[in-house]
PDB file of C-alpha atoms in Angstrom:
ATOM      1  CA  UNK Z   1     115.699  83.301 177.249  1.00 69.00           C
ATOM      2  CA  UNK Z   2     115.364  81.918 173.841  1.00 67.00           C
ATOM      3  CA  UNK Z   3     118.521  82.100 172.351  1.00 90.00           C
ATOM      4  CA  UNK Z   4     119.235  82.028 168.091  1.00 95.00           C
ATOM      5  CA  UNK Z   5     122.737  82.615 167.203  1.00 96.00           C
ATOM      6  CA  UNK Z   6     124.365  83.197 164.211  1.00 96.00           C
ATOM      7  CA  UNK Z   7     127.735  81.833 163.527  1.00 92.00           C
ATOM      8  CA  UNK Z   8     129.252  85.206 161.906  1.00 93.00           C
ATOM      9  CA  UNK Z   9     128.436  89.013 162.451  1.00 93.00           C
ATOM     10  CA  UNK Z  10     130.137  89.683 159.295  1.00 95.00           C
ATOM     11  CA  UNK Z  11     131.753  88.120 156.662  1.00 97.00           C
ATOM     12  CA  UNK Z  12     133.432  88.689 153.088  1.00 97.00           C
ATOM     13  CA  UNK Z  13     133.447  86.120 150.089  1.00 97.00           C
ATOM     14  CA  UNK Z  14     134.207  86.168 146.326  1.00 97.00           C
ATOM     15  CA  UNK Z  15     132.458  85.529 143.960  1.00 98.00           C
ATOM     16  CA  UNK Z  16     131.548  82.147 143.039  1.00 97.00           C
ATOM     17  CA  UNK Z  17     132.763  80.834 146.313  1.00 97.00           C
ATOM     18  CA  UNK Z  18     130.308  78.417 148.056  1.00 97.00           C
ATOM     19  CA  UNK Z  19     129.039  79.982 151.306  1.00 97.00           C
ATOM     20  CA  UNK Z  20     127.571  78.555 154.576  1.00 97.00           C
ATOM     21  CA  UNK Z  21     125.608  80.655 157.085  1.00 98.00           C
ATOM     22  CA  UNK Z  22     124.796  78.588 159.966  1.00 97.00           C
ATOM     23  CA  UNK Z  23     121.962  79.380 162.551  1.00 97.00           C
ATOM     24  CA  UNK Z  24     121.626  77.463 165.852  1.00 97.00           C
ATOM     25  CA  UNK Z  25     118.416  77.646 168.552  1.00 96.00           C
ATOM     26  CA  UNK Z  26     118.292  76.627 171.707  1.00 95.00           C
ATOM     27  CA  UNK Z  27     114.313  76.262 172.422  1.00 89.00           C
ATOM     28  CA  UNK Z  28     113.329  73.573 170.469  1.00 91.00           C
ATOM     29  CA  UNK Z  29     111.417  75.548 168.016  1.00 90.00           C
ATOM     30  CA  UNK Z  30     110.235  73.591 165.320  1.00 89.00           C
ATOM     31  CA  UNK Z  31     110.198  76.324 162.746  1.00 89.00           C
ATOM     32  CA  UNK Z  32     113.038  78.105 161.182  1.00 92.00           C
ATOM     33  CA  UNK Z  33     113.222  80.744 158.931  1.00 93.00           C
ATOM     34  CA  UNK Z  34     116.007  82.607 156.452  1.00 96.00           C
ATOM     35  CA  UNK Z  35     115.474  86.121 155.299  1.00 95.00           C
ATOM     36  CA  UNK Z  36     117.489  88.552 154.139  1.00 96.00           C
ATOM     37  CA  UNK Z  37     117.123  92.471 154.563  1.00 94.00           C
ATOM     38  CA  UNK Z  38     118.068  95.293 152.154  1.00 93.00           C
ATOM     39  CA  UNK Z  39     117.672  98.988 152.773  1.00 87.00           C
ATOM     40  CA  UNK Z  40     113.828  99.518 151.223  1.00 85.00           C
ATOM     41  CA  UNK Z  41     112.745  96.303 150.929  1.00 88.00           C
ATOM     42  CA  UNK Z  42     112.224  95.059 154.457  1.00 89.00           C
ATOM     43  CA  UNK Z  43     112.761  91.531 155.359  1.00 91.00           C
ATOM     44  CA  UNK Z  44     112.373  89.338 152.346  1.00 92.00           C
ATOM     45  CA  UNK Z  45     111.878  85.087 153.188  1.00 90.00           C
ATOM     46  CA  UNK Z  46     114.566  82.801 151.844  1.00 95.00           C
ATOM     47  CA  UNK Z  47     113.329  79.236 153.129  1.00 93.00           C
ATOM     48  CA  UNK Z  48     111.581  78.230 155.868  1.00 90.00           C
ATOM     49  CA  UNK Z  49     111.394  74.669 157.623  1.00 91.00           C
ATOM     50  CA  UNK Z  50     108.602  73.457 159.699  1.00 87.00           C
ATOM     51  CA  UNK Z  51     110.559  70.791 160.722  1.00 87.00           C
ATOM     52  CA  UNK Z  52     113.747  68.407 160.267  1.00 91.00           C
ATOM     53  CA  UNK Z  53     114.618  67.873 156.608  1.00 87.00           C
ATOM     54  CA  UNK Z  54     111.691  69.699 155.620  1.00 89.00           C
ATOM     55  CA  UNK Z  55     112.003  72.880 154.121  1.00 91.00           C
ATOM     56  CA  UNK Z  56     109.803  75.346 152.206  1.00 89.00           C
ATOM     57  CA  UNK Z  57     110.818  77.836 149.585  1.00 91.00           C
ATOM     58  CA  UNK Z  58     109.716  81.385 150.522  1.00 89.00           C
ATOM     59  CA  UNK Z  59     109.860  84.623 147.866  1.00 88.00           C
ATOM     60  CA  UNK Z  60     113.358  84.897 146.598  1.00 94.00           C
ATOM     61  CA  UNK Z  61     115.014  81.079 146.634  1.00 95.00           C
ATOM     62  CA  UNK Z  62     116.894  81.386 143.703  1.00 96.00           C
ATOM     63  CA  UNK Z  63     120.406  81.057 144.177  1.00 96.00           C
ATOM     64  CA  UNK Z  64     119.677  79.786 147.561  1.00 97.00           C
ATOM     65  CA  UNK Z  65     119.469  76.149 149.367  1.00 97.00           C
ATOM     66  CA  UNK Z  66     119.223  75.354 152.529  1.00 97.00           C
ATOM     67  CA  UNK Z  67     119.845  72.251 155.560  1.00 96.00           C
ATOM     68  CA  UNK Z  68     117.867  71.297 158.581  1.00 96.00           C
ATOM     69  CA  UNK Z  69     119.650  67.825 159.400  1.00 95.00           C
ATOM     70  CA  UNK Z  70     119.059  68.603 163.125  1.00 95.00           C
ATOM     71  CA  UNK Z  71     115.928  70.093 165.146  1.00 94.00           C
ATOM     72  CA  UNK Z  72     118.153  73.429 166.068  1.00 96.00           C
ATOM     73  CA  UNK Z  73     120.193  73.794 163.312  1.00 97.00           C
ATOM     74  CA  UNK Z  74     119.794  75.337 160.043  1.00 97.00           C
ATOM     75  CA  UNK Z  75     121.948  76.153 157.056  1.00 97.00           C
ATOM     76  CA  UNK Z  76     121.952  78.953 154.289  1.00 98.00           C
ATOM     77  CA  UNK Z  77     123.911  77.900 151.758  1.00 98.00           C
ATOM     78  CA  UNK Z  78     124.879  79.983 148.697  1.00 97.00           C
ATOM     79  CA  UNK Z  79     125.954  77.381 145.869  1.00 94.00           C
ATOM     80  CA  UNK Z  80     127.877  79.897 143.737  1.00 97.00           C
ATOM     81  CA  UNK Z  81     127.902  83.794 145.711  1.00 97.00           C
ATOM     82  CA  UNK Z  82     127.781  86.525 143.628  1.00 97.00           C
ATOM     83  CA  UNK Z  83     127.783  90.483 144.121  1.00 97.00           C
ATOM     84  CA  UNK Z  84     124.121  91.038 144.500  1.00 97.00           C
ATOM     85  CA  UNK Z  85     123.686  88.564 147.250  1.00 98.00           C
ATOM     86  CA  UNK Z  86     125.463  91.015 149.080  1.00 98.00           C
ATOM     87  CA  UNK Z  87     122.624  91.006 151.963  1.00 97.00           C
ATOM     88  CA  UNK Z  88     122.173  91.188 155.991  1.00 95.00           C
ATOM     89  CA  UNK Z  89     120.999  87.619 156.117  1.00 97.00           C
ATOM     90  CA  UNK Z  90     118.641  87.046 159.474  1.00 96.00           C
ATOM     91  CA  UNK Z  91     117.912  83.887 161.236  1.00 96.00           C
ATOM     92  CA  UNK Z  92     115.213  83.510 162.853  1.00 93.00           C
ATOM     93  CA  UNK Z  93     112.865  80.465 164.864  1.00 92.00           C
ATOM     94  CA  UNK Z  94     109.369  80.066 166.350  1.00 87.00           C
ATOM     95  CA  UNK Z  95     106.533  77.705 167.538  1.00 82.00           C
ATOM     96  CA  UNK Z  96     104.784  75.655 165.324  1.00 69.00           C
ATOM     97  CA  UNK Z  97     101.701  76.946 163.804  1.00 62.00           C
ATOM     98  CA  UNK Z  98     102.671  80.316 163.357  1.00 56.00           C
ATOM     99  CA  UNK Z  99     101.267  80.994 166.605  1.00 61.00           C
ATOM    100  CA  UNK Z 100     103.994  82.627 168.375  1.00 74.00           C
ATOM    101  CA  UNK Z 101     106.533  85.275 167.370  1.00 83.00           C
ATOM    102  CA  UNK Z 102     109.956  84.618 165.549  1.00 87.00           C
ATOM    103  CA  UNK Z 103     113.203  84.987 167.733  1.00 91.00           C
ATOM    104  CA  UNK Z 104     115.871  86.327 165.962  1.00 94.00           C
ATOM    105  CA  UNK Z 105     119.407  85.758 165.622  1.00 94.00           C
ATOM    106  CA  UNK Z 106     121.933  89.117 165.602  1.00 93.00           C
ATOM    107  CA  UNK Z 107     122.410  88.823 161.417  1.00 94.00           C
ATOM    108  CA  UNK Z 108     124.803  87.888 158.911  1.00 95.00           C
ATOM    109  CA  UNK Z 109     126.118  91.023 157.144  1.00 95.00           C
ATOM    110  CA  UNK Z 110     127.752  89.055 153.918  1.00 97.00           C
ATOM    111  CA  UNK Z 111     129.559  90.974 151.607  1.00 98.00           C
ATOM    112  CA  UNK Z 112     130.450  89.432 147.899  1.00 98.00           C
ATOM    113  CA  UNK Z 113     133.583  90.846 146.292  1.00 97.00           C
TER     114      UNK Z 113
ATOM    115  CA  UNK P   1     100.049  84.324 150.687  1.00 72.00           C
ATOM    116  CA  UNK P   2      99.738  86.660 153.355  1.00 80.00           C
ATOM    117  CA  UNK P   3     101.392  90.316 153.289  1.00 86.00           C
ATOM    118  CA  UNK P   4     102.107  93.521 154.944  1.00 91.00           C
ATOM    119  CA  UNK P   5     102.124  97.340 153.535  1.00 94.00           C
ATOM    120  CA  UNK P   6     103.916  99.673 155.663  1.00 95.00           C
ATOM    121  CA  UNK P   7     102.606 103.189 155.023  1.00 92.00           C
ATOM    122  CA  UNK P   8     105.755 105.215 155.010  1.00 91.00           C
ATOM    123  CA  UNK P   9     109.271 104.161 154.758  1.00 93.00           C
ATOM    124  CA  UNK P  10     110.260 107.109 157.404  1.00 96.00           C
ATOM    125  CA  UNK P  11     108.420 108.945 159.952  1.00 97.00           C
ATOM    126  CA  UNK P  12     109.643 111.912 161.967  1.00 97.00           C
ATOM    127  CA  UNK P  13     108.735 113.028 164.568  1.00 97.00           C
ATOM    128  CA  UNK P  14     109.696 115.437 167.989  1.00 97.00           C
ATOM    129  CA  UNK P  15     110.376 113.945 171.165  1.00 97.00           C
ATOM    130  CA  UNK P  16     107.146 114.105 173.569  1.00 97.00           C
ATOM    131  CA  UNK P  17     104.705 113.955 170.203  1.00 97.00           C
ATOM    132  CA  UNK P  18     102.743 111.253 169.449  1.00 97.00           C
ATOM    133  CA  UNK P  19     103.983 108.100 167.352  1.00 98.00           C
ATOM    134  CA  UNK P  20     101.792 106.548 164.846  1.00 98.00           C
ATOM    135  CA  UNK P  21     103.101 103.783 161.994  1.00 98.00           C
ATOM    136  CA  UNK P  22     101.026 102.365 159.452  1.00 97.00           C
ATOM    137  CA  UNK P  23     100.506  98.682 158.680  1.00 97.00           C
ATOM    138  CA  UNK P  24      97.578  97.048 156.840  1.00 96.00           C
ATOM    139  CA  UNK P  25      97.818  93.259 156.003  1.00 93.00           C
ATOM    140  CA  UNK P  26      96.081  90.887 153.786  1.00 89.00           C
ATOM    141  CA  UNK P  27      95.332  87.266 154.922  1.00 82.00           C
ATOM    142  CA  UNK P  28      92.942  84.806 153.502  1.00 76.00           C
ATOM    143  CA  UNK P  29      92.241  83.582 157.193  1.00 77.00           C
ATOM    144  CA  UNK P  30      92.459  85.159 160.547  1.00 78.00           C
ATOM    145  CA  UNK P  31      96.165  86.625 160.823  1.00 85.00           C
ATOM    146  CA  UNK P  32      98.310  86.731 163.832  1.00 88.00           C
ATOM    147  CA  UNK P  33      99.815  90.110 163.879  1.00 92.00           C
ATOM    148  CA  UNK P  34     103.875  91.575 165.074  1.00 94.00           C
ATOM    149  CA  UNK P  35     105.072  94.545 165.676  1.00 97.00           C
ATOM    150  CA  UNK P  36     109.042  94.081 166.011  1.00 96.00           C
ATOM    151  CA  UNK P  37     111.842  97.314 166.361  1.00 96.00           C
ATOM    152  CA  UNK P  38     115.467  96.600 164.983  1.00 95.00           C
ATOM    153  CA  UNK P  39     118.191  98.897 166.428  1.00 91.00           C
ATOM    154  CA  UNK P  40     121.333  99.530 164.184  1.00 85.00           C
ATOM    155  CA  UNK P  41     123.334  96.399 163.741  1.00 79.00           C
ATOM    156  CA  UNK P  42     120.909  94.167 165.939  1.00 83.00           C
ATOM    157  CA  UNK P  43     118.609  91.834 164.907  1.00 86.00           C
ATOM    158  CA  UNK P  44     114.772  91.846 165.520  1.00 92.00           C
ATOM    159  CA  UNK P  45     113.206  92.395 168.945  1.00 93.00           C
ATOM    160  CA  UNK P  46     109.162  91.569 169.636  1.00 93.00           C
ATOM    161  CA  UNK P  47     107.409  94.920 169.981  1.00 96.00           C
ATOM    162  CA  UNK P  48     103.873  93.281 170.713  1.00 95.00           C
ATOM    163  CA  UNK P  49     101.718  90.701 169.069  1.00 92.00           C
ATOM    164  CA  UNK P  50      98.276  90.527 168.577  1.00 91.00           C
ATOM    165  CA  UNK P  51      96.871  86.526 168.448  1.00 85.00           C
ATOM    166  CA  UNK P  52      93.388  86.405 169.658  1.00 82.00           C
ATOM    167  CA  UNK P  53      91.202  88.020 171.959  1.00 84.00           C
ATOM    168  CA  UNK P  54      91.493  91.950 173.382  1.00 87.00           C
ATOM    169  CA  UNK P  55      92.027  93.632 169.639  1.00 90.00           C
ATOM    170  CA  UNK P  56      93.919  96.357 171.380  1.00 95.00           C
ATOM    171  CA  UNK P  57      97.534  95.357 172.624  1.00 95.00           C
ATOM    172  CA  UNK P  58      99.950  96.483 174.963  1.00 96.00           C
ATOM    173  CA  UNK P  59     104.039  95.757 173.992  1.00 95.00           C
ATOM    174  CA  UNK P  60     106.834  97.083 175.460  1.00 94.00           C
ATOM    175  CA  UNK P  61     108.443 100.620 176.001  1.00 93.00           C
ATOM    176  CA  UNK P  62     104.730 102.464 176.113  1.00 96.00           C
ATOM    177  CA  UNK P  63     104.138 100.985 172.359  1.00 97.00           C
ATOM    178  CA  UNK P  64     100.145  99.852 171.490  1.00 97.00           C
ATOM    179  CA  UNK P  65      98.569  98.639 168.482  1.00 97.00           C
ATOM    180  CA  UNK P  66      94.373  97.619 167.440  1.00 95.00           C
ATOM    181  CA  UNK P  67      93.684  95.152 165.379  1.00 94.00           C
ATOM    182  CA  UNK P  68      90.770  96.670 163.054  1.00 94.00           C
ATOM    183  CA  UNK P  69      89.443  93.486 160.814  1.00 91.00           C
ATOM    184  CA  UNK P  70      87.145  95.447 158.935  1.00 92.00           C
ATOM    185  CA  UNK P  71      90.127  98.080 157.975  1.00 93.00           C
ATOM    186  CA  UNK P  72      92.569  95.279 157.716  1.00 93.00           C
ATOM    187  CA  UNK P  73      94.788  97.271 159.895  1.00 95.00           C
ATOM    188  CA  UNK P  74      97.392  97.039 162.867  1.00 96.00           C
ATOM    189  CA  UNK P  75      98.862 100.233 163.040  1.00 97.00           C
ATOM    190  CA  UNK P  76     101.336 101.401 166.372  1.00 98.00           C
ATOM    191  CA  UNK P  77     100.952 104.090 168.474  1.00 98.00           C
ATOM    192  CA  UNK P  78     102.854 105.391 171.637  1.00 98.00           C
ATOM    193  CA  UNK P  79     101.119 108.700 173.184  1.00 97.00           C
ATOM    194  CA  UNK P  80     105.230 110.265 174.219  1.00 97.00           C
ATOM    195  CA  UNK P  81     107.824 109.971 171.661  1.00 97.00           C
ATOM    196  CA  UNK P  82     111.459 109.352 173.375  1.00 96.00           C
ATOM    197  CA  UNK P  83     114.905 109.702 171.602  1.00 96.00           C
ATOM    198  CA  UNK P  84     115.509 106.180 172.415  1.00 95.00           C
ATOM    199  CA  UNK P  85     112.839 104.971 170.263  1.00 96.00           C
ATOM    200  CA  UNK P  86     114.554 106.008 167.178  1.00 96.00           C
ATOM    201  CA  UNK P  87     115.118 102.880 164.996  1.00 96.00           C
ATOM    202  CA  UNK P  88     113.424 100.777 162.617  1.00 96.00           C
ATOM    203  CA  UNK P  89     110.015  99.038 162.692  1.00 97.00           C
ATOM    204  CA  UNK P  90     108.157  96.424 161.314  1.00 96.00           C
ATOM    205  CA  UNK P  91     104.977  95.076 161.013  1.00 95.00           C
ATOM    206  CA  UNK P  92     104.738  91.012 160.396  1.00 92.00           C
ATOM    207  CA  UNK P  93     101.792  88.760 159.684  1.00 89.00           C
ATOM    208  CA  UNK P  94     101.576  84.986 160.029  1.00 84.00           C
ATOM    209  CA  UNK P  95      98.785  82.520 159.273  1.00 75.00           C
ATOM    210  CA  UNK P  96      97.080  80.204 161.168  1.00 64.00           C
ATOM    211  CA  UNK P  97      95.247  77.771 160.968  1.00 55.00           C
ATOM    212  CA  UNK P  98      96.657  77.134 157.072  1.00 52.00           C
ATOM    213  CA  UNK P  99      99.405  75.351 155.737  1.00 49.00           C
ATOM    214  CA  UNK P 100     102.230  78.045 156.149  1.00 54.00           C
ATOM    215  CA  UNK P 101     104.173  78.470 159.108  1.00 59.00           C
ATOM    216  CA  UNK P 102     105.849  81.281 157.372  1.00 71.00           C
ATOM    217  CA  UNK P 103     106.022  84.908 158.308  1.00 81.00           C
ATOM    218  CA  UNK P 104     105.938  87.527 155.940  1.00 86.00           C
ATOM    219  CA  UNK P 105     107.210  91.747 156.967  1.00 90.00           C
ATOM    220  CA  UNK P 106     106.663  94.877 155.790  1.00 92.00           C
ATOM    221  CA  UNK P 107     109.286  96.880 154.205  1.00 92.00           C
ATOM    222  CA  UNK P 108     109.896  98.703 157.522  1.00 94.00           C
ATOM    223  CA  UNK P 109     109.321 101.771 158.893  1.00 96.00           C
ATOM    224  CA  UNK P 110     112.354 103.712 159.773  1.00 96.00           C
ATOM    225  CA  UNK P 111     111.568 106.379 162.972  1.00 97.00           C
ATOM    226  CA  UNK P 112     113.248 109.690 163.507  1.00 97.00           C
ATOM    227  CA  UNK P 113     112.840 111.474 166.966  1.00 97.00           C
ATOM    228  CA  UNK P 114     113.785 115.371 166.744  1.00 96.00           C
ATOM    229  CA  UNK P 115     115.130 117.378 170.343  1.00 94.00           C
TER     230      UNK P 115
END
């Protein structure tokens, strides 16, 4: 089974604090996407990266970067966190060529005090 | 880029009735179409997927959807709701051939299943 896992379930920062969300896969996918989900809004796309050190700014990248310095590994990082990036944050990895469907890590719940 | 209306945020309905959720897409090129259910404090779960071929596909847990071109549609039916299918549901269109590799969702669909 294709595995994506998350390295926290939940986790509490303060503002301004840089924060790291790490993602691991274990199927060789070559994509690997970041969104984050808010009641109403569905899942929104962070970054995605077709492959390593590539990466591709999806709809909401402000505040955002991210790090794909390995095939099944890749980073969320908020430079500077602040209140409203209070988010479920989901992982999530595929084929190449948007063929296939994502697999998706368990989420991130982050919350920015 | 491609994108995904869900036609209502919340759907209710009684257990044993019929299930149908909305989704309509736009795509500049021929779209590969998800249908994925989230259960409270999980992550995403592949309902079914439509890619080529047969425009009506079968997914898990009784769940169906048709791919209708000309209505730009993908919408998911099961005939027999069950309280177990309570939970949240979206709809998820990716592009290929084309440059992006990126997948874009719907807002979600959240389902309520009545005694």
């Amino acid at each position: 089974d294709v595995k994506v896992t998350q390295s926290s379930r939940y986790l509490v920062k303060r503002t301004g604090e840089k924060v790291f969300l790490e993602c691991v896969q274990d199927m060789d996918h070559e994509n690997m996407f970041w969104y984050r989900q808010d009641p109403g809004l569905g899942l929104r796309l962070i970054y995605f990266s077709y492959d390593v050190k590539m990466k591709e700014k999806g709809d909401i990248p402000e505040g955002y970067s991210v790090s794909r310095e390995k095939k099944e590994r890749f980073s969320l990082i908020l430079e500077s966190a602040s209140t409203n990036q209070t988010s479920m944050y989901l992982c999530a990895s595929s084929l190449g060529q948007g063929r296939t469907e994502a697999f998706f890590g368990q989420g991130t719940r982050l919350t920015v005090v | 880029a491609q994108s995904v209306t869900q036609l209502g945020s919340h759907v209710s309905v009684s257990e044993g009735a019929l299930v149908l959720l909305r989704c309509n897409y736009s795509s500049s090129v021929p779209p590969y179409l998800f249908w994925y259910v989230q259960y409270p404090n999980q992550g995403l779960q592949l309902l079914l997927k439509y890619t080529t071929g047969a425009t009506l596909v079968k997914g898990i847990n009784g769940f169906e959807a048709e791919f209708k071109k000309s209505e730009t549609s993908f919408h998911l039916t099961k005939p027999s709701a069950h309280m177990s299918d309570a939970a949240e549901y979206f709809c998820a269109v990716s592009e290929f051939p084309g440059n992006n590799n990126d997948m874009r969702f719907g807002a979600g669909t959240r389902l309520t299943v009545k005694p």
